[in-house]
Short mmCIF file of C-alpha atoms and ligand atoms in Angstrom, two decimals:
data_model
loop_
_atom_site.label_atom_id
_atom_site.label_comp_id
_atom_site.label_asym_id
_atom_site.label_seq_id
_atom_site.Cartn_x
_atom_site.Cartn_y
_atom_site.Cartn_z
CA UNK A 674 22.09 -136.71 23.55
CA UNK A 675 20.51 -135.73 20.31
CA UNK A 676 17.24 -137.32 18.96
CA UNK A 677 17.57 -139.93 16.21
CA UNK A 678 14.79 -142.62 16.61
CA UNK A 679 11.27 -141.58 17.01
CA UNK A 680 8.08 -143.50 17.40
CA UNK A 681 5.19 -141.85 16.47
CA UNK A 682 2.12 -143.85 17.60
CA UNK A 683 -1.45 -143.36 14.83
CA UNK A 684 -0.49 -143.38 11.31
CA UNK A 685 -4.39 -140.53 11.01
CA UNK A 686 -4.22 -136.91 9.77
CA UNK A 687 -1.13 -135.82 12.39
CA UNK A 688 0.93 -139.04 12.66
CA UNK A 689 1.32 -139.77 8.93
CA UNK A 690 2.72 -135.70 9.06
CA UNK A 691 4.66 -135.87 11.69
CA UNK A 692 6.55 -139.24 10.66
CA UNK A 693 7.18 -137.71 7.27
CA UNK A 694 8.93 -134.73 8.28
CA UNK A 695 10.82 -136.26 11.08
CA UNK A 696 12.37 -138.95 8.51
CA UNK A 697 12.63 -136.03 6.00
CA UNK A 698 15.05 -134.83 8.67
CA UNK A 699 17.11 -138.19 8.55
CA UNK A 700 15.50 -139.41 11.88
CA UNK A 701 14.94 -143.54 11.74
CA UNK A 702 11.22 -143.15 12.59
CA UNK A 703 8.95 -146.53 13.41
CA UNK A 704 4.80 -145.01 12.74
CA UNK A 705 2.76 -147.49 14.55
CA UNK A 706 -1.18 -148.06 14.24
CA UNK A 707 -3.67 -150.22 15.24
CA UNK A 708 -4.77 -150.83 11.40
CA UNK A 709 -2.26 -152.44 8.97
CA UNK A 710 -4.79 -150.75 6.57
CA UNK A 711 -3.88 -146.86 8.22
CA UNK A 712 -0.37 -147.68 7.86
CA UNK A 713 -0.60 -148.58 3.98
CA UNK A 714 -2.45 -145.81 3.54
CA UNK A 715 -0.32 -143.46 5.63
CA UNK A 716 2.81 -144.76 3.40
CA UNK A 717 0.89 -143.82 0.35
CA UNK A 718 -0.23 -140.40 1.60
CA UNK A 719 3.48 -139.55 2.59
CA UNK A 720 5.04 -140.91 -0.73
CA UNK A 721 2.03 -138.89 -2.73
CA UNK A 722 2.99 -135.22 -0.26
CA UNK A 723 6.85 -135.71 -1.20
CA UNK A 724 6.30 -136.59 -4.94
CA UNK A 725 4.19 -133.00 -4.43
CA UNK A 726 7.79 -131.57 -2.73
CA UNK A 727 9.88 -133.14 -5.31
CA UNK A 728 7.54 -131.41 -8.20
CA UNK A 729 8.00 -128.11 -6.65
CA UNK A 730 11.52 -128.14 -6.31
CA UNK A 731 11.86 -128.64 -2.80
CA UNK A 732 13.00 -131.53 -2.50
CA UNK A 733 15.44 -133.59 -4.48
CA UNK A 734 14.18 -136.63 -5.82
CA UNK A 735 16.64 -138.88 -4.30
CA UNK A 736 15.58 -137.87 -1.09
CA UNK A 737 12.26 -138.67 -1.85
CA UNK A 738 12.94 -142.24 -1.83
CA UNK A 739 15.70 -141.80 1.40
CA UNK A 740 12.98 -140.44 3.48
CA UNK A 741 10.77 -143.67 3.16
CA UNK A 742 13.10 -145.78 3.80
CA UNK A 743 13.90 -144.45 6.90
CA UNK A 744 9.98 -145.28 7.85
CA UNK A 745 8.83 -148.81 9.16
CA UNK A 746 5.64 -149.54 10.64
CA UNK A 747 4.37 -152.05 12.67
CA UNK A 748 0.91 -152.92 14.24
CA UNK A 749 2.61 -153.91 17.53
CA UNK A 750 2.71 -150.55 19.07
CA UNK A 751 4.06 -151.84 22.83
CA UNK A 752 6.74 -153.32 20.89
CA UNK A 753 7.52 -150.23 19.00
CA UNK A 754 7.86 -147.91 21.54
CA UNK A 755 10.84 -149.68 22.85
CA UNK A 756 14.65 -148.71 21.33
CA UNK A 757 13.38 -145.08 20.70
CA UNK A 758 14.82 -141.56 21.88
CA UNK A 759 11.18 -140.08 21.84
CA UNK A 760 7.62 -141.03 21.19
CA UNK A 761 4.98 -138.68 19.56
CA UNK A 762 1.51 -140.16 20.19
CA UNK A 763 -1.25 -139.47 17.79
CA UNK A 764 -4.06 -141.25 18.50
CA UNK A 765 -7.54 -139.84 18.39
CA UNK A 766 -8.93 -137.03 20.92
CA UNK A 767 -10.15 -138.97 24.03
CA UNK A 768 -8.70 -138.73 26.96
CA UNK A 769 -9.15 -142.50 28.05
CA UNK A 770 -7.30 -143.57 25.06
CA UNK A 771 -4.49 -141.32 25.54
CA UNK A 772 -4.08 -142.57 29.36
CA UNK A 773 -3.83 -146.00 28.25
CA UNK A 774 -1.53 -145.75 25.03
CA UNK A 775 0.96 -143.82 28.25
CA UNK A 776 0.10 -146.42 30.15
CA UNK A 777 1.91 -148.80 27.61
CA UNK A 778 4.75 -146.49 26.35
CA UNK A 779 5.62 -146.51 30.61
CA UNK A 780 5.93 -149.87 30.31
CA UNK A 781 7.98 -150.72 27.23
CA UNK A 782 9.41 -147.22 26.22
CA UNK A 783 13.41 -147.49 27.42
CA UNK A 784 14.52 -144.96 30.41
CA UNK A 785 14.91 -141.66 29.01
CA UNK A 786 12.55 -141.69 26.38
CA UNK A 787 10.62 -138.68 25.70
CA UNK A 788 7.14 -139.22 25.49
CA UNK A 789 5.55 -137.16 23.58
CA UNK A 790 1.66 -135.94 22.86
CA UNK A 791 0.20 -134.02 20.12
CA UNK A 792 -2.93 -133.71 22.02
CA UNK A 793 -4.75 -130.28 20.78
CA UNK A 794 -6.58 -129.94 24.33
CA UNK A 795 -5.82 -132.58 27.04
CA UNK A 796 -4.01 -131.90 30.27
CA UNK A 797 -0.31 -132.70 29.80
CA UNK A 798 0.08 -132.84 33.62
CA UNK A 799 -2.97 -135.58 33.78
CA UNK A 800 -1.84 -138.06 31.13
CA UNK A 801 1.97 -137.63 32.88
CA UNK A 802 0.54 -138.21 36.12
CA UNK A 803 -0.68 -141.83 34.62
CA UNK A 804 3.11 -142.78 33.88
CA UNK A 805 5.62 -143.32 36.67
CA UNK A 806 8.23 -140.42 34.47
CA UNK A 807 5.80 -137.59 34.69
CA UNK A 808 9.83 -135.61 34.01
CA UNK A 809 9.80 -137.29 30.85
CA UNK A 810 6.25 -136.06 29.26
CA UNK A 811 5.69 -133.59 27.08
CA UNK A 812 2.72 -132.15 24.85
CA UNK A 813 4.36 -131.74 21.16
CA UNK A 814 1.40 -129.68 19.28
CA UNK A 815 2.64 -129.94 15.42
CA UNK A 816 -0.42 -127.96 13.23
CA UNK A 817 -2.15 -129.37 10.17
CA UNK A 818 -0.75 -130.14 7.61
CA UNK A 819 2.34 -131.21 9.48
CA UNK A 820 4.73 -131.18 6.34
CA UNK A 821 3.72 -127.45 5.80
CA UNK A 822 3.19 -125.62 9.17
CA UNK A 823 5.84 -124.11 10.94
CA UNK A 824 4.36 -123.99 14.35
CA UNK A 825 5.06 -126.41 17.38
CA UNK A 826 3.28 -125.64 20.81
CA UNK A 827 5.28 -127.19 23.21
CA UNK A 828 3.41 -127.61 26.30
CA UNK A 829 4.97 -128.58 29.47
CA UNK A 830 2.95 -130.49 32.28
CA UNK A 831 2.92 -129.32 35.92
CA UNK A 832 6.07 -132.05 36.36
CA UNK A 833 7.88 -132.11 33.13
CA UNK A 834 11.87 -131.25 33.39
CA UNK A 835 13.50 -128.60 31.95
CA UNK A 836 16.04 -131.11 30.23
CA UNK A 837 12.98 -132.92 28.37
CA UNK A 838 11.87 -129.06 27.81
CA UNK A 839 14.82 -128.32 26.38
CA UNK A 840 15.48 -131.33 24.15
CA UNK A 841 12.17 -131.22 22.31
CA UNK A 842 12.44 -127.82 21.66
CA UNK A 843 15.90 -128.70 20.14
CA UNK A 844 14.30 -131.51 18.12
CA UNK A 845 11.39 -129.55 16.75
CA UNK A 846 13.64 -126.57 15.75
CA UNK A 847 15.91 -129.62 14.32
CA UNK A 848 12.61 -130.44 12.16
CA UNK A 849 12.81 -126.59 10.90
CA UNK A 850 9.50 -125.82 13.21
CA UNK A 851 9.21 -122.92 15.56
CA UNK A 852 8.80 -123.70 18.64
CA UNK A 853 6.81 -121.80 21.33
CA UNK A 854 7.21 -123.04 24.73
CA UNK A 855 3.44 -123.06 26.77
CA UNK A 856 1.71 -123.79 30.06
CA UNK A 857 -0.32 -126.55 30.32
CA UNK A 858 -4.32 -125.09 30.21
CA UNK A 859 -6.91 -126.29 28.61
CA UNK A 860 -6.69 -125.93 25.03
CA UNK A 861 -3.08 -124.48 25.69
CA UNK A 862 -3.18 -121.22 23.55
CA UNK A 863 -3.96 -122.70 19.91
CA UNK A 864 -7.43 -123.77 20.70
CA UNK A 865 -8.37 -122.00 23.43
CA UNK A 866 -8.14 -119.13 20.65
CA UNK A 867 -9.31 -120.59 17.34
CA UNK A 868 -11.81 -123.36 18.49
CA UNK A 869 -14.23 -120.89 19.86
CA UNK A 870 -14.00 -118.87 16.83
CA UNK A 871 -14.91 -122.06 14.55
CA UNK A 872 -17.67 -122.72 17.08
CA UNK A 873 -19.14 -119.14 16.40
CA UNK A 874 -18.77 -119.92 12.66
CA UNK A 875 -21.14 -122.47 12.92
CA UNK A 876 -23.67 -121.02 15.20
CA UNK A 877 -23.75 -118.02 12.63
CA UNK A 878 -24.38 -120.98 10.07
CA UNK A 879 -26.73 -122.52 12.02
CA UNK A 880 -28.69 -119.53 12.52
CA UNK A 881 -28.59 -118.34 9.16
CA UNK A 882 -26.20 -115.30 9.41
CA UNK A 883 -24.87 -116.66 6.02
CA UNK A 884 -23.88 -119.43 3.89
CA UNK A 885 -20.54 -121.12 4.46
CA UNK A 886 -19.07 -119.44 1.64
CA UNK A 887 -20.08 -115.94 2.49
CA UNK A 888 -18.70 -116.77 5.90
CA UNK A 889 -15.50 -117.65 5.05
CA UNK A 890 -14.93 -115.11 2.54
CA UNK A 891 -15.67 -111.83 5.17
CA UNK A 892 -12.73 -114.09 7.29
CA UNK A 893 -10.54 -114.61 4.69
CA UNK A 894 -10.70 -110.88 2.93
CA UNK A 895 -12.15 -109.03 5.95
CA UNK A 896 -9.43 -110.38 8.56
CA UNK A 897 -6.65 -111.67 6.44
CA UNK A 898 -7.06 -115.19 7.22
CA UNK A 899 -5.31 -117.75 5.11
CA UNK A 900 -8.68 -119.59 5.44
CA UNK A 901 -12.01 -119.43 6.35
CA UNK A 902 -13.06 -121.00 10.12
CA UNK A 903 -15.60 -123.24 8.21
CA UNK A 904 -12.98 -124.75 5.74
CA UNK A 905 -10.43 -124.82 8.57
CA UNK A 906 -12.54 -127.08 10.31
CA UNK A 907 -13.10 -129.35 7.34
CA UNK A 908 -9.66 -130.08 7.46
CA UNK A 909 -8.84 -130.51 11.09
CA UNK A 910 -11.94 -133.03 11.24
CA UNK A 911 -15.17 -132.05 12.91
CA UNK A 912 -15.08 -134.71 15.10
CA UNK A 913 -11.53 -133.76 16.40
CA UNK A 914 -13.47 -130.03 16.89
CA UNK A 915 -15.96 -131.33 18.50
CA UNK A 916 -14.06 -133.61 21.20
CA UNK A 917 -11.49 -129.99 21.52
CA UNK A 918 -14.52 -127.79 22.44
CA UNK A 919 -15.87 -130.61 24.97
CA UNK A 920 -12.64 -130.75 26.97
CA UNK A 921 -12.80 -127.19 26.97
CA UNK A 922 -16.53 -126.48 28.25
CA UNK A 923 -16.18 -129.07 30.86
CA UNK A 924 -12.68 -128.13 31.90
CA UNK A 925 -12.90 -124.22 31.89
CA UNK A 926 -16.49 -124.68 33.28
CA UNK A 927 -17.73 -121.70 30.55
CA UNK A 928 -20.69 -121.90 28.35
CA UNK A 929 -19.03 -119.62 26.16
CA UNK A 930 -17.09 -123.19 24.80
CA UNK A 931 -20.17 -125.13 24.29
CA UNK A 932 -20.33 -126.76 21.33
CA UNK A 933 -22.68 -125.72 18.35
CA UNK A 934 -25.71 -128.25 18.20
CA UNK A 935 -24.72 -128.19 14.43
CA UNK A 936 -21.50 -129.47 15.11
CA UNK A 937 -22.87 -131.93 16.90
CA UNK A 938 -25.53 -133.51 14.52
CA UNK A 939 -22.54 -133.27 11.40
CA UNK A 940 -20.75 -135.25 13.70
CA UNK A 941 -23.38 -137.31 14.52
CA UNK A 942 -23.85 -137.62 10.52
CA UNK A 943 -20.70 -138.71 9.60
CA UNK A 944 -19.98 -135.52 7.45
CA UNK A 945 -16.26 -135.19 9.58
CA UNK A 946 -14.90 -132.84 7.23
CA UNK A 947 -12.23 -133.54 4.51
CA UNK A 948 -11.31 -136.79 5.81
CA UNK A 949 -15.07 -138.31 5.01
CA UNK A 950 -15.56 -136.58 1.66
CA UNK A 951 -17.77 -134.40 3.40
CA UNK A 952 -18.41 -131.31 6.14
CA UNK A 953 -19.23 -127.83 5.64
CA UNK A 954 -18.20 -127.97 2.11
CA UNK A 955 -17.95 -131.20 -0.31
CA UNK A 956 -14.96 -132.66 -1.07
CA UNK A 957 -14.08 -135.12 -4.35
P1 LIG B 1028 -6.96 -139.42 13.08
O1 LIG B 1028 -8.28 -139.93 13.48
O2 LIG B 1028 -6.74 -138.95 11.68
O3 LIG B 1028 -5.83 -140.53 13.38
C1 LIG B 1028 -5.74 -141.24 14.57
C2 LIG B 1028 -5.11 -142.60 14.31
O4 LIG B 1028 -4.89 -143.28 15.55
C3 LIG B 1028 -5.96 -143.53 13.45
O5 LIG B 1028 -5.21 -143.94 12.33
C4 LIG B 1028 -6.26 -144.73 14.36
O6 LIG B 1028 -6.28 -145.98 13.66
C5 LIG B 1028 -5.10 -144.68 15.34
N1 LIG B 1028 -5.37 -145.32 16.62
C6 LIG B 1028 -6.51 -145.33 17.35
N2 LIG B 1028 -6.34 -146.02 18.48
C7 LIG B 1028 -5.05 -146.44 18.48
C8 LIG B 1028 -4.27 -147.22 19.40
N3 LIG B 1028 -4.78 -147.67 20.54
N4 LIG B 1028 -2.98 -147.50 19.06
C9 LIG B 1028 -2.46 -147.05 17.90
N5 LIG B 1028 -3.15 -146.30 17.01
C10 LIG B 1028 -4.43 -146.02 17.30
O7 LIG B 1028 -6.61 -138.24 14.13
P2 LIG B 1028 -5.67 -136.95 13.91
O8 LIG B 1028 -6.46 -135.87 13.28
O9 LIG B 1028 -4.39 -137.39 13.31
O10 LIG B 1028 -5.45 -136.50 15.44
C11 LIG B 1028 -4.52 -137.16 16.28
C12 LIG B 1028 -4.20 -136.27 17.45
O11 LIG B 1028 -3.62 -135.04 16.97
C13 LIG B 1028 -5.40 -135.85 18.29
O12 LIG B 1028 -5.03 -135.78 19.63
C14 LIG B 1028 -5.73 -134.47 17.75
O13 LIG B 1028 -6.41 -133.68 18.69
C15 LIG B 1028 -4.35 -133.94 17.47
N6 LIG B 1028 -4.27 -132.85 16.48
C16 LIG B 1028 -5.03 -132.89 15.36
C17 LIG B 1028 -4.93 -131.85 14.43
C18 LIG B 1028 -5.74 -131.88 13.17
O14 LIG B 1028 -5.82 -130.85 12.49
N7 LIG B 1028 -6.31 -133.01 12.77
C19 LIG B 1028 -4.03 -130.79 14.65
C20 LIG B 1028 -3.24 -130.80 15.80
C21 LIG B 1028 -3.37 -131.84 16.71
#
């Protein structure tokens, strides 16, 4: 049974992504948010990123206008997750949250559903063991920007089947994403890699190795990275960094995870990175 209809729950950063290249795909796709504000916007962010794909040629312009057709949203997100073959959830980086937005899709999603998280750090096998289908849950890791990165980690919880393995595999490759298949461990292998390496980026700041720009550049020319760890983190949100390095101190037990007091007091600020205008570099 192939995937056609797909929830994805928080129109933020990763939902608005992920429900533009799944309809993009000619999935039906229903992007559901708490804020009939976040959805407008997310509509407006999607249209703006195809008019960008239509400009360069990769994407013909009557598609443009297929693709967002095939999106509705809705604010009624227990609603939403019913009539679906699989649910991507997308909500902000707290564990609590994530439980509880389970804890509804168990109740209204239909048998068989998929349900899906893109958590960057929380145990798969945890938020499964809060649903009564532990078989049918599944971490879906798409990278940032979703439209653009090829990667999906797909992470599979201590319970989850091999047929609900095998099926979102099928549907990311389906979405033209690699797929590489994981074990469920804190920060999975993504961020167990690269969040320490932002965290050390900001302790050098902090300390006064260098300025932001230096530090990025030695990454960027000295290592071959696309981008410096500094900018990186501007654009997966310092916040979001923040709550990835906290599940990973307290879960792995290691000081080598602890967060950077800098992070924490630009957090504390406000200054979240791209998203606010504002985080190790400015942002018009
Ligand atoms: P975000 O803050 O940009 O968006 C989260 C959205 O969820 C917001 O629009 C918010 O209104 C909505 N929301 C909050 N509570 C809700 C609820 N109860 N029901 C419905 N919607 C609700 O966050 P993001 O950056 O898109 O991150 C989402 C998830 O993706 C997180 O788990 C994050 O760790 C993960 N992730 C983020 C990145 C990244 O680079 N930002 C990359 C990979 C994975």
């Amino acid at each position: 049974m192939s995937i056609q209809r797909i929830a994805v729950i928080g129109g933020g950063t990763m939902g608005n992504g992920i429900a533009h290249v799944a309809a993009q795909h000619g999935r039906d796709v229903r992007l559901l948010d708490l804020s009939a504000e976040v959805l407008e916007r997310a509509t407006a962010t999607i249209g703006k990123n195809l008019d960008r794909q239509v400009a360069k040629g990769r994407l013909e312009p009557g598609d443009r206008d297929a693709t967002l057709g095939r999106i509705e949203t809705s604010t009624d997100v227990a609603a939403g997750v019913a009539g679906v073959d699989l649910i991507v959830e997308a909500v902000p980086e707290k564990a609590e949250l994530k439980y509880s937005i389970f804890e509804t899709m168990d109740a209204h999603a239909d048998p068989g559903t998929i349900l899906a998280s893109n958590t960057s750090s929380i145990s798969i096998t945890e938020i499964a063991a809060r649903t009564q289908r532990p078989e049918d849950v599944i971490g879906m890791h798409f990278m940032n920007p979703v439209p653009i990165m090829k990667l999906v980690e797909v992470i599979r919880g201590l319970a989850t089947s091999d047929e609900t393995t095998r099926r979102t595999v099928e549907l990311a490759e389906a979405l033209g994403k690699t797929a590489v298949e994981v074990n469920d461990f804190p920060g999975f292998v993504s961020n167990r890699v690269l969040m320490p390496m932002i965290n050390e980026a900001v302790t050098a700041l902090m300390e006064g190795v260098a300025e932001p720009e230096a530090i990025d550049t030695v990454m960027k020319l000295g290592m071959n990275h696309p981008m410096g760890p500094l900018a990186l983190a501007d654009l997966i949100g310092l916040d979001t960094c923040l709550n990835i390095l906290e599940v990973l101190h307290r879960e792995l037990g290691d000081d080598r995870y602890r967060p950077s007091p800098l992070l924490r007091k630009y957090v504390a600020a406000g200054w979240l990175g791209r998203k606010s205008g504002r985080g190790f570099f400015e942002y018009s």
